[in-house]
Amino acid sequence: MLIAHLSDLHLRDPGDVTWLERQLDRIARRRPDHLAVTGDLLDRWDPDLLDLALGAFALRGFMNAERLTLFHGNHDLASSGGHPRRSADLWRLAVRFWDPPPLVERRRKRFYAAIAARAAGVGAQAPVMKVLRSGLRIAVVDTVPAPWKPLRFSAGTVVVHHAIGCARPSEMDWLARQRADAPLVLLAHHYPLDAPQFTWTPLGPDFTSRFSRLFARIVKEVTVPMAIVPEDRQRFWSAGVAAGVRLILCGHVHRARFDWHEGIAVGLNGQSGAGWAGRTVAYYNVTEATVTVELERVE
Ligand SMILES: [Fe+2]
């Protein structure tokens, strides 16, 4: 059983979609049993760009439930982009880094409606369970919170909450009840092991406007915790073990690695629009005995 994995494309404009197209062309040639895209397809909420990206999947025959599972990460539904390149991006990042939960909820419905309009069963609000013709089971849980409190500020450091992960008790109770003989692959946006936090200093040669300088005098550092909070992580692993999960696929931290934890394989993948993150496609071979991974770097 061969599963292809993409995560965190962070598409910002139609030019970035060409990266997705190149990756999908390569993946199609390998003929995997399934493709998992574990969130942050978009860098920020953009329904037109979403439709363009879905068209790229459809053109290559991926837009059906048997071949593809797709769900949102923290960026797909957010107003702010994750990768500031110019002063205009910095302004949006500063002012629109948080969206009220009801707005996020409306966008979530539109996100899944856009996917469902093209094909049933490719993406739906978690928790999701689907059984492929081969018998392989694919489950999705939603680790993206929609917090009312967007940040905390102390001594010049802003701690932004939008990238923290969660494991909702109701979804973990659901997951723990999914034990069966057929192998189970669990998909989530957040990496369920230790994840380094992202730290950003708002000073640099690209940010020279008066607003940028004023912002940098008030805010010395912006810290973005990326991990699932510890008590939720405990709940996540208890449920995963109870369900007999074989493989967890995730993204969010924009790195590619492969771990084993509690006897479960963990495949982390991530390639944003930013070149530094690398642009990898991961392939997992799931057999009765074990799980192995192969990384393909797309340049
Ligand atoms: Fe993310």
PDB file of C-alpha atoms and ligand atoms in Angstrom:
ATOM      1  CA  MET A   1       0.000   0.000   0.000  1.00  0.00           C
ATOM      2  CA  LEU A   2       1.657   3.223  -1.159  1.00  0.00           C
ATOM      3  CA  ILE A   3       0.506   6.541   0.304  1.00  0.00           C
ATOM      4  CA  ALA A   4       1.780   9.874  -1.039  1.00  0.00           C
ATOM      5  CA  HIS A   5       1.897  12.841   1.308  1.00  0.00           C
ATOM      6  CA  LEU A   6       1.964  16.596   0.741  1.00  0.00           C
ATOM      7  CA  SER A   7       1.513  19.259   3.371  1.00  0.00           C
ATOM      8  CA  ASP A   8       1.724  23.013   3.821  1.00  0.00           C
ATOM      9  CA  LEU A   9       1.903  24.099   0.199  1.00  0.00           C
ATOM     10  CA  HIS A  10       1.034  27.633   1.420  1.00  0.00           C
ATOM     11  CA  LEU A  11      -0.099  28.673  -2.044  1.00  0.00           C
ATOM     12  CA  ARG A  12      -0.097  32.472  -2.244  1.00  0.00           C
ATOM     13  CA  ASP A  13      -0.924  33.168  -5.874  1.00  0.00           C
ATOM     14  CA  PRO A  14      -1.488  31.356  -9.180  1.00  0.00           C
ATOM     15  CA  GLY A  15       2.302  31.219  -9.672  1.00  0.00           C
ATOM     16  CA  ASP A  16       2.615  29.039  -6.579  1.00  0.00           C
ATOM     17  CA  VAL A  17      -0.023  26.670  -7.999  1.00  0.00           C
ATOM     18  CA  THR A  18       2.505  25.668 -10.656  1.00  0.00           C
ATOM     19  CA  TRP A  19       4.519  24.067  -7.809  1.00  0.00           C
ATOM     20  CA  LEU A  20       1.483  22.049  -6.849  1.00  0.00           C
ATOM     21  CA  GLU A  21       0.982  21.026 -10.481  1.00  0.00           C
ATOM     22  CA  ARG A  22       4.579  19.816 -10.787  1.00  0.00           C
ATOM     23  CA  GLN A  23       4.272  17.808  -7.598  1.00  0.00           C
ATOM     24  CA  LEU A  24       0.958  16.272  -8.654  1.00  0.00           C
ATOM     25  CA  ASP A  25       2.416  15.274 -12.027  1.00  0.00           C
ATOM     26  CA  ARG A  26       5.262  13.457 -10.272  1.00  0.00           C
ATOM     27  CA  ILE A  27       2.914  11.807  -7.789  1.00  0.00           C
ATOM     28  CA  ALA A  28       0.555  10.658 -10.559  1.00  0.00           C
ATOM     29  CA  ARG A  29       3.455   8.851 -12.257  1.00  0.00           C
ATOM     30  CA  ARG A  30       4.119   6.848  -9.069  1.00  0.00           C
ATOM     31  CA  ARG A  31       0.455   5.693  -8.986  1.00  0.00           C
ATOM     32  CA  PRO A  32       0.056   5.729  -5.177  1.00  0.00           C
ATOM     33  CA  ASP A  33      -3.005   4.096  -3.633  1.00  0.00           C
ATOM     34  CA  HIS A  34      -3.849   7.386  -1.938  1.00  0.00           C
ATOM     35  CA  LEU A  35      -2.672  10.992  -1.604  1.00  0.00           C
ATOM     36  CA  ALA A  36      -2.988  12.812   1.745  1.00  0.00           C
ATOM     37  CA  VAL A  37      -2.703  16.607   1.888  1.00  0.00           C
ATOM     38  CA  THR A  38      -2.466  17.492   5.572  1.00  0.00           C
ATOM     39  CA  GLY A  39      -3.470  21.158   5.658  1.00  0.00           C
ATOM     40  CA  ASP A  40      -2.307  24.662   4.731  1.00  0.00           C
ATOM     41  CA  LEU A  41      -2.859  24.176   1.043  1.00  0.00           C
ATOM     42  CA  LEU A  42      -3.374  27.969   1.047  1.00  0.00           C
ATOM     43  CA  ASP A  43      -1.240  30.585   2.796  1.00  0.00           C
ATOM     44  CA  ARG A  44      -4.422  32.500   3.632  1.00  0.00           C
ATOM     45  CA  TRP A  45      -8.140  32.358   2.888  1.00  0.00           C
ATOM     46  CA  ASP A  46      -8.636  32.865  -0.831  1.00  0.00           C
ATOM     47  CA  PRO A  47     -11.633  31.055  -2.367  1.00  0.00           C
ATOM     48  CA  ASP A  48     -10.533  31.781  -5.956  1.00  0.00           C
ATOM     49  CA  LEU A  49      -7.085  30.320  -5.329  1.00  0.00           C
ATOM     50  CA  LEU A  50      -8.677  27.317  -3.592  1.00  0.00           C
ATOM     51  CA  ASP A  51     -10.766  26.698  -6.679  1.00  0.00           C
ATOM     52  CA  LEU A  52      -7.692  26.975  -8.898  1.00  0.00           C
ATOM     53  CA  ALA A  53      -5.822  24.463  -6.714  1.00  0.00           C
ATOM     54  CA  LEU A  54      -8.771  22.050  -6.687  1.00  0.00           C
ATOM     55  CA  GLY A  55      -8.814  22.307 -10.464  1.00  0.00           C
ATOM     56  CA  ALA A  56      -5.167  21.163 -10.520  1.00  0.00           C
ATOM     57  CA  PHE A  57      -6.112  18.046  -8.509  1.00  0.00           C
ATOM     58  CA  ALA A  58      -9.132  17.422 -10.739  1.00  0.00           C
ATOM     59  CA  LEU A  59      -7.172  17.728 -14.004  1.00  0.00           C
ATOM     60  CA  ARG A  60      -4.889  14.910 -12.878  1.00  0.00           C
ATOM     61  CA  GLY A  61      -7.699  12.628 -11.732  1.00  0.00           C
ATOM     62  CA  PHE A  62      -7.099  13.052  -7.993  1.00  0.00           C
ATOM     63  CA  MET A  63     -10.463  14.598  -7.201  1.00  0.00           C
ATOM     64  CA  ASN A  64     -12.173  11.493  -5.848  1.00  0.00           C
ATOM     65  CA  ALA A  65     -12.425  10.055  -2.339  1.00  0.00           C
ATOM     66  CA  GLU A  66     -10.547   6.873  -3.208  1.00  0.00           C
ATOM     67  CA  ARG A  67      -7.466   8.772  -4.397  1.00  0.00           C
ATOM     68  CA  LEU A  68      -7.330  11.916  -2.198  1.00  0.00           C
ATOM     69  CA  THR A  69      -7.969  13.223   1.306  1.00  0.00           C
ATOM     70  CA  LEU A  70      -7.721  16.957   1.833  1.00  0.00           C
ATOM     71  CA  PHE A  71      -8.480  19.077   4.907  1.00  0.00           C
ATOM     72  CA  HIS A  72      -7.718  22.515   6.347  1.00  0.00           C
ATOM     73  CA  GLY A  73      -4.786  23.709   8.443  1.00  0.00           C
ATOM     74  CA  ASN A  74      -4.579  26.913  10.447  1.00  0.00           C
ATOM     75  CA  HIS A  75      -3.701  29.023   7.390  1.00  0.00           C
ATOM     76  CA  ASP A  76      -6.351  27.916   4.905  1.00  0.00           C
ATOM     77  CA  LEU A  77      -9.091  29.816   6.746  1.00  0.00           C
ATOM     78  CA  ALA A  78      -7.055  32.770   8.067  1.00  0.00           C
ATOM     79  CA  SER A  79      -6.936  36.372   6.804  1.00  0.00           C
ATOM     80  CA  SER A  80      -3.233  36.717   7.427  1.00  0.00           C
ATOM     81  CA  GLY A  81      -0.595  35.053   5.285  1.00  0.00           C
ATOM     82  CA  GLY A  82       2.173  33.186   7.055  1.00  0.00           C
ATOM     83  CA  HIS A  83       5.188  34.394   5.127  1.00  0.00           C
ATOM     84  CA  PRO A  84       5.667  38.196   5.043  1.00  0.00           C
ATOM     85  CA  ARG A  85       7.851  39.294   2.166  1.00  0.00           C
ATOM     86  CA  ARG A  86       7.030  42.996   1.869  1.00  0.00           C
ATOM     87  CA  SER A  87       5.750  45.832   4.074  1.00  0.00           C
ATOM     88  CA  ALA A  88       2.195  45.235   2.805  1.00  0.00           C
ATOM     89  CA  ASP A  89       2.409  41.631   4.038  1.00  0.00           C
ATOM     90  CA  LEU A  90       3.715  42.862   7.395  1.00  0.00           C
ATOM     91  CA  TRP A  91       0.747  45.207   7.775  1.00  0.00           C
ATOM     92  CA  ARG A  92      -1.711  42.384   7.114  1.00  0.00           C
ATOM     93  CA  LEU A  93       0.182  40.072   9.444  1.00  0.00           C
ATOM     94  CA  ALA A  94       0.045  42.660  12.252  1.00  0.00           C
ATOM     95  CA  VAL A  95      -3.576  43.714  11.856  1.00  0.00           C
ATOM     96  CA  ARG A  96      -5.298  40.547  10.653  1.00  0.00           C
ATOM     97  CA  PHE A  97      -3.306  37.812  12.390  1.00  0.00           C
ATOM     98  CA  TRP A  98      -6.468  36.735  14.204  1.00  0.00           C
ATOM     99  CA  ASP A  99      -9.995  36.130  12.952  1.00  0.00           C
ATOM    100  CA  PRO A 100     -13.101  35.846  15.149  1.00  0.00           C
ATOM    101  CA  PRO A 101     -14.192  32.191  15.485  1.00  0.00           C
ATOM    102  CA  PRO A 102     -17.607  32.754  13.789  1.00  0.00           C
ATOM    103  CA  LEU A 103     -15.798  34.089  10.703  1.00  0.00           C
ATOM    104  CA  VAL A 104     -13.461  31.080  10.716  1.00  0.00           C
ATOM    105  CA  GLU A 105     -16.498  28.806  10.990  1.00  0.00           C
ATOM    106  CA  ARG A 106     -18.136  30.417   7.946  1.00  0.00           C
ATOM    107  CA  ARG A 107     -14.944  30.009   5.956  1.00  0.00           C
ATOM    108  CA  ARG A 108     -14.605  26.381   7.094  1.00  0.00           C
ATOM    109  CA  LYS A 109     -18.056  25.638   5.676  1.00  0.00           C
ATOM    110  CA  ARG A 110     -17.161  27.352   2.389  1.00  0.00           C
ATOM    111  CA  PHE A 111     -13.819  25.477   2.227  1.00  0.00           C
ATOM    112  CA  TYR A 112     -15.502  22.077   2.491  1.00  0.00           C
ATOM    113  CA  ALA A 113     -18.411  23.119   0.271  1.00  0.00           C
ATOM    114  CA  ALA A 114     -15.912  24.021  -2.485  1.00  0.00           C
ATOM    115  CA  ILE A 115     -14.314  20.567  -2.187  1.00  0.00           C
ATOM    116  CA  ALA A 116     -17.685  18.775  -2.034  1.00  0.00           C
ATOM    117  CA  ALA A 117     -18.886  20.679  -5.118  1.00  0.00           C
ATOM    118  CA  ARG A 118     -16.155  18.889  -7.086  1.00  0.00           C
ATOM    119  CA  ALA A 119     -16.287  15.451  -5.428  1.00  0.00           C
ATOM    120  CA  ALA A 120     -17.917  13.827  -2.406  1.00  0.00           C
ATOM    121  CA  GLY A 121     -15.691  12.332   0.280  1.00  0.00           C
ATOM    122  CA  VAL A 122     -12.399  14.055  -0.575  1.00  0.00           C
ATOM    123  CA  GLY A 123     -12.700  16.456   2.343  1.00  0.00           C
ATOM    124  CA  ALA A 124     -15.185  17.023   5.151  1.00  0.00           C
ATOM    125  CA  GLN A 125     -15.200  18.569   8.587  1.00  0.00           C
ATOM    126  CA  ALA A 126     -13.472  16.199  11.028  1.00  0.00           C
ATOM    127  CA  PRO A 127     -13.765  13.697  12.489  1.00  0.00           C
ATOM    128  CA  VAL A 128     -13.757  11.723   9.261  1.00  0.00           C
ATOM    129  CA  MET A 129     -13.338   7.992   8.603  1.00  0.00           C
ATOM    130  CA  LYS A 130     -13.203   6.447   5.165  1.00  0.00           C
ATOM    131  CA  VAL A 131     -12.448   2.945   4.009  1.00  0.00           C
ATOM    132  CA  LEU A 132     -10.628   2.527   0.702  1.00  0.00           C
ATOM    133  CA  ARG A 133     -11.394  -0.363  -1.643  1.00  0.00           C
ATOM    134  CA  SER A 134      -8.133  -2.002  -0.504  1.00  0.00           C
ATOM    135  CA  GLY A 135      -9.467  -2.041   3.064  1.00  0.00           C
ATOM    136  CA  LEU A 136      -7.086   0.666   4.297  1.00  0.00           C
ATOM    137  CA  ARG A 137      -8.860   3.065   6.648  1.00  0.00           C
ATOM    138  CA  ILE A 138      -8.133   6.816   6.632  1.00  0.00           C
ATOM    139  CA  ALA A 139      -9.188   8.963   9.615  1.00  0.00           C
ATOM    140  CA  VAL A 140      -8.920  12.733   9.961  1.00  0.00           C
ATOM    141  CA  VAL A 141      -8.989  14.732  13.195  1.00  0.00           C
ATOM    142  CA  ASP A 142      -9.016  18.537  13.437  1.00  0.00           C
ATOM    143  CA  THR A 143      -6.101  19.837  15.541  1.00  0.00           C
ATOM    144  CA  VAL A 144      -6.673  23.494  14.597  1.00  0.00           C
ATOM    145  CA  PRO A 145      -8.244  25.549  17.406  1.00  0.00           C
ATOM    146  CA  ALA A 146     -10.246  28.762  16.809  1.00  0.00           C
ATOM    147  CA  PRO A 147      -9.305  30.754  19.920  1.00  0.00           C
ATOM    148  CA  TRP A 148     -11.168  33.839  21.122  1.00  0.00           C
ATOM    149  CA  LYS A 149      -7.950  35.027  22.811  1.00  0.00           C
ATOM    150  CA  PRO A 150      -5.476  35.650  19.988  1.00  0.00           C
ATOM    151  CA  LEU A 151      -2.275  36.459  21.892  1.00  0.00           C
ATOM    152  CA  ARG A 152      -0.521  37.452  25.070  1.00  0.00           C
ATOM    153  CA  PHE A 153       2.042  40.229  25.381  1.00  0.00           C
ATOM    154  CA  SER A 154       4.777  40.696  27.942  1.00  0.00           C
ATOM    155  CA  ALA A 155       8.119  42.525  28.031  1.00  0.00           C
ATOM    156  CA  GLY A 156       8.213  43.212  24.299  1.00  0.00           C
ATOM    157  CA  THR A 157       7.395  39.629  23.342  1.00  0.00           C
ATOM    158  CA  VAL A 158       4.142  38.784  21.634  1.00  0.00           C
ATOM    159  CA  VAL A 159       3.059  35.148  21.923  1.00  0.00           C
ATOM    160  CA  VAL A 160       0.600  34.458  19.122  1.00  0.00           C
ATOM    161  CA  HIS A 161      -1.864  31.624  19.658  1.00  0.00           C
ATOM    162  CA  HIS A 162      -3.026  30.931  16.120  1.00  0.00           C
ATOM    163  CA  ALA A 163      -0.519  28.131  15.394  1.00  0.00           C
ATOM    164  CA  ILE A 164      -0.934  26.146  18.625  1.00  0.00           C
ATOM    165  CA  GLY A 165      -2.445  22.704  18.163  1.00  0.00           C
ATOM    166  CA  CYS A 166      -5.221  21.005  20.112  1.00  0.00           C
ATOM    167  CA  ALA A 167      -6.801  17.562  20.481  1.00  0.00           C
ATOM    168  CA  ARG A 168     -10.508  17.957  21.210  1.00  0.00           C
ATOM    169  CA  PRO A 169     -11.871  15.483  23.807  1.00  0.00           C
ATOM    170  CA  SER A 170     -14.898  14.613  21.652  1.00  0.00           C
ATOM    171  CA  GLU A 171     -12.729  13.755  18.630  1.00  0.00           C
ATOM    172  CA  MET A 172     -10.240  11.790  20.718  1.00  0.00           C
ATOM    173  CA  ASP A 173     -13.103   9.782  22.287  1.00  0.00           C
ATOM    174  CA  TRP A 174     -14.335   9.102  18.744  1.00  0.00           C
ATOM    175  CA  LEU A 175     -10.859   8.050  17.609  1.00  0.00           C
ATOM    176  CA  ALA A 176     -10.355   5.697  20.563  1.00  0.00           C
ATOM    177  CA  ARG A 177     -13.508   3.789  19.488  1.00  0.00           C
ATOM    178  CA  GLN A 178     -12.220   3.113  15.932  1.00  0.00           C
ATOM    179  CA  ARG A 179     -10.243  -0.064  16.663  1.00  0.00           C
ATOM    180  CA  ALA A 180     -10.626  -2.710  13.922  1.00  0.00           C
ATOM    181  CA  ASP A 181      -8.530  -5.282  12.076  1.00  0.00           C
ATOM    182  CA  ALA A 182      -7.968  -3.187   8.934  1.00  0.00           C
ATOM    183  CA  PRO A 183      -4.931  -0.858   9.112  1.00  0.00           C
ATOM    184  CA  LEU A 184      -5.680   2.716  10.158  1.00  0.00           C
ATOM    185  CA  VAL A 185      -3.835   5.837   8.962  1.00  0.00           C
ATOM    186  CA  LEU A 186      -4.560   8.991  10.956  1.00  0.00           C
ATOM    187  CA  LEU A 187      -4.240  12.422   9.349  1.00  0.00           C
ATOM    188  CA  ALA A 188      -3.870  15.645  11.362  1.00  0.00           C
ATOM    189  CA  HIS A 189      -2.445  19.066  10.624  1.00  0.00           C
ATOM    190  CA  HIS A 190      -0.244  19.420  13.737  1.00  0.00           C
ATOM    191  CA  TYR A 191       2.818  17.316  14.527  1.00  0.00           C
ATOM    192  CA  PRO A 192       1.972  15.385  17.717  1.00  0.00           C
ATOM    193  CA  LEU A 193       5.546  15.313  19.109  1.00  0.00           C
ATOM    194  CA  ASP A 194       7.857  18.100  20.305  1.00  0.00           C
ATOM    195  CA  ALA A 195       7.762  20.949  17.824  1.00  0.00           C
ATOM    196  CA  PRO A 196      10.072  23.974  17.977  1.00  0.00           C
ATOM    197  CA  GLN A 197       8.337  27.330  18.292  1.00  0.00           C
ATOM    198  CA  PHE A 198       8.765  29.876  15.547  1.00  0.00           C
ATOM    199  CA  THR A 199      10.422  33.152  16.585  1.00  0.00           C
ATOM    200  CA  TRP A 200      10.393  36.213  14.400  1.00  0.00           C
ATOM    201  CA  THR A 201      12.120  39.573  14.993  1.00  0.00           C
ATOM    202  CA  PRO A 202      10.357  42.437  13.206  1.00  0.00           C
ATOM    203  CA  LEU A 203      13.582  44.082  12.027  1.00  0.00           C
ATOM    204  CA  GLY A 204      15.251  43.446   8.746  1.00  0.00           C
ATOM    205  CA  PRO A 205      16.273  44.978   5.437  1.00  0.00           C
ATOM    206  CA  ASP A 206      12.902  44.226   3.834  1.00  0.00           C
ATOM    207  CA  PHE A 207      10.897  46.216   6.366  1.00  0.00           C
ATOM    208  CA  THR A 208      11.875  49.866   6.041  1.00  0.00           C
ATOM    209  CA  SER A 209       8.564  51.765   6.142  1.00  0.00           C
ATOM    210  CA  ARG A 210       7.693  54.128   8.996  1.00  0.00           C
ATOM    211  CA  PHE A 211       5.050  51.686  10.182  1.00  0.00           C
ATOM    212  CA  SER A 212       7.603  48.846  10.212  1.00  0.00           C
ATOM    213  CA  ARG A 213      10.024  50.884  12.348  1.00  0.00           C
ATOM    214  CA  LEU A 214       7.264  51.907  14.790  1.00  0.00           C
ATOM    215  CA  PHE A 215       6.086  48.295  15.043  1.00  0.00           C
ATOM    216  CA  ALA A 216       9.659  47.139  15.760  1.00  0.00           C
ATOM    217  CA  ARG A 217      10.040  49.686  18.605  1.00  0.00           C
ATOM    218  CA  ILE A 218       7.042  48.201  20.427  1.00  0.00           C
ATOM    219  CA  VAL A 219       7.459  44.536  19.556  1.00  0.00           C
ATOM    220  CA  LYS A 220      10.958  43.100  19.944  1.00  0.00           C
ATOM    221  CA  GLU A 221      10.011  39.535  19.204  1.00  0.00           C
ATOM    222  CA  VAL A 222       7.015  37.550  18.016  1.00  0.00           C
ATOM    223  CA  THR A 223       6.823  33.961  19.222  1.00  0.00           C
ATOM    224  CA  VAL A 224       4.542  31.428  17.608  1.00  0.00           C
ATOM    225  CA  PRO A 225       4.211  28.121  19.529  1.00  0.00           C
ATOM    226  CA  MET A 226       3.638  25.329  17.015  1.00  0.00           C
ATOM    227  CA  ALA A 227       3.063  22.296  19.257  1.00  0.00           C
ATOM    228  CA  ILE A 228      -0.097  20.603  20.436  1.00  0.00           C
ATOM    229  CA  VAL A 229      -0.452  21.690  24.067  1.00  0.00           C
ATOM    230  CA  PRO A 230       0.943  18.979  26.420  1.00  0.00           C
ATOM    231  CA  GLU A 231      -2.303  17.811  28.053  1.00  0.00           C
ATOM    232  CA  ASP A 232      -3.946  17.486  24.647  1.00  0.00           C
ATOM    233  CA  ARG A 233      -0.941  15.597  23.283  1.00  0.00           C
ATOM    234  CA  GLN A 234      -1.367  12.999  26.005  1.00  0.00           C
ATOM    235  CA  ARG A 235      -5.016  12.607  24.998  1.00  0.00           C
ATOM    236  CA  PHE A 236      -4.033  12.335  21.319  1.00  0.00           C
ATOM    237  CA  TRP A 237      -1.582   9.491  21.912  1.00  0.00           C
ATOM    238  CA  SER A 238      -3.902   7.594  24.257  1.00  0.00           C
ATOM    239  CA  ALA A 239      -6.610   7.657  21.600  1.00  0.00           C
ATOM    240  CA  GLY A 240      -4.186   6.736  18.795  1.00  0.00           C
ATOM    241  CA  VAL A 241      -2.898   3.716  20.705  1.00  0.00           C
ATOM    242  CA  ALA A 242      -6.432   2.637  21.669  1.00  0.00           C
ATOM    243  CA  ALA A 243      -7.520   2.824  18.023  1.00  0.00           C
ATOM    244  CA  GLY A 244      -4.506   0.797  16.828  1.00  0.00           C
ATOM    245  CA  VAL A 245      -3.290   3.555  14.480  1.00  0.00           C
ATOM    246  CA  ARG A 246      -0.440   2.320  12.231  1.00  0.00           C
ATOM    247  CA  LEU A 247       0.692   5.613  10.729  1.00  0.00           C
ATOM    248  CA  ILE A 248       0.103   9.301  11.524  1.00  0.00           C
ATOM    249  CA  LEU A 249       0.650  11.857   8.758  1.00  0.00           C
ATOM    250  CA  CYS A 250       0.935  15.548   9.579  1.00  0.00           C
ATOM    251  CA  GLY A 251       2.601  18.842   8.666  1.00  0.00           C
ATOM    252  CA  HIS A 252       2.487  22.398  10.050  1.00  0.00           C
ATOM    253  CA  VAL A 253       6.157  22.730  11.115  1.00  0.00           C
ATOM    254  CA  HIS A 254       7.513  22.740   7.551  1.00  0.00           C
ATOM    255  CA  ARG A 255      10.057  20.027   7.999  1.00  0.00           C
ATOM    256  CA  ALA A 256      10.264  16.468   6.731  1.00  0.00           C
ATOM    257  CA  ARG A 257      11.071  13.669   9.167  1.00  0.00           C
ATOM    258  CA  PHE A 258       9.975  10.206  10.191  1.00  0.00           C
ATOM    259  CA  ASP A 259       9.611   8.974  13.768  1.00  0.00           C
ATOM    260  CA  TRP A 260       8.246   6.071  15.732  1.00  0.00           C
ATOM    261  CA  HIS A 261       6.336   6.817  18.932  1.00  0.00           C
ATOM    262  CA  GLU A 262       4.279   4.394  21.054  1.00  0.00           C
ATOM    263  CA  GLY A 263       4.749   1.848  18.251  1.00  0.00           C
ATOM    264  CA  ILE A 264       3.112   4.172  15.702  1.00  0.00           C
ATOM    265  CA  ALA A 265       4.934   5.567  12.655  1.00  0.00           C
ATOM    266  CA  VAL A 266       4.792   9.372  12.363  1.00  0.00           C
ATOM    267  CA  GLY A 267       5.367  10.967   8.979  1.00  0.00           C
ATOM    268  CA  LEU A 268       5.959  14.702   9.062  1.00  0.00           C
ATOM    269  CA  ASN A 269       6.155  16.513   5.765  1.00  0.00           C
ATOM    270  CA  GLY A 270       6.013  20.118   4.729  1.00  0.00           C
ATOM    271  CA  GLN A 271       6.977  22.288   1.853  1.00  0.00           C
ATOM    272  CA  SER A 272       5.758  25.851   1.852  1.00  0.00           C
ATOM    273  CA  GLY A 273       5.999  28.360  -0.947  1.00  0.00           C
ATOM    274  CA  ALA A 274       9.193  29.488   0.779  1.00  0.00           C
ATOM    275  CA  GLY A 275      12.228  27.758  -0.704  1.00  0.00           C
ATOM    276  CA  TRP A 276      13.893  27.306   2.704  1.00  0.00           C
ATOM    277  CA  ALA A 277      11.285  24.819   3.776  1.00  0.00           C
ATOM    278  CA  GLY A 278      12.184  22.386   1.023  1.00  0.00           C
ATOM    279  CA  ARG A 279       9.691  20.980  -1.410  1.00  0.00           C
ATOM    280  CA  THR A 280       9.403  17.305  -0.649  1.00  0.00           C
ATOM    281  CA  VAL A 281       6.881  14.631  -1.485  1.00  0.00           C
ATOM    282  CA  ALA A 282       6.822  11.730   0.982  1.00  0.00           C
ATOM    283  CA  TYR A 283       5.799   8.177   0.063  1.00  0.00           C
ATOM    284  CA  TYR A 284       4.939   5.627   2.739  1.00  0.00           C
ATOM    285  CA  ASN A 285       4.870   1.940   2.059  1.00  0.00           C
ATOM    286  CA  VAL A 286       2.469   0.386   4.570  1.00  0.00           C
ATOM    287  CA  THR A 287       2.814  -3.397   4.854  1.00  0.00           C
ATOM    288  CA  GLU A 288       1.524  -5.963   7.324  1.00  0.00           C
ATOM    289  CA  ALA A 289       4.871  -5.843   9.133  1.00  0.00           C
ATOM    290  CA  THR A 290       5.998  -2.210   9.094  1.00  0.00           C
ATOM    291  CA  VAL A 291       5.953   1.263   7.528  1.00  0.00           C
ATOM    292  CA  THR A 292       8.830   2.663   5.485  1.00  0.00           C
ATOM    293  CA  VAL A 293       9.259   6.128   3.991  1.00  0.00           C
ATOM    294  CA  GLU A 294      10.874   7.558   0.908  1.00  0.00           C
ATOM    295  CA  LEU A 295      11.342  11.303   0.432  1.00  0.00           C
ATOM    296  CA  GLU A 296      11.435  12.862  -3.009  1.00  0.00           C
ATOM    297  CA  ARG A 297      12.673  16.430  -3.278  1.00  0.00           C
ATOM    298  CA  VAL A 298      11.036  18.423  -6.071  1.00  0.00           C
ATOM    299  CA  GLU A 299      13.060  21.309  -7.501  1.00  0.00           C
TER     300      GLU A 299
HETATM  301 FE    FE B   1       0.040  25.210   9.627  1.00  0.00          FE
END
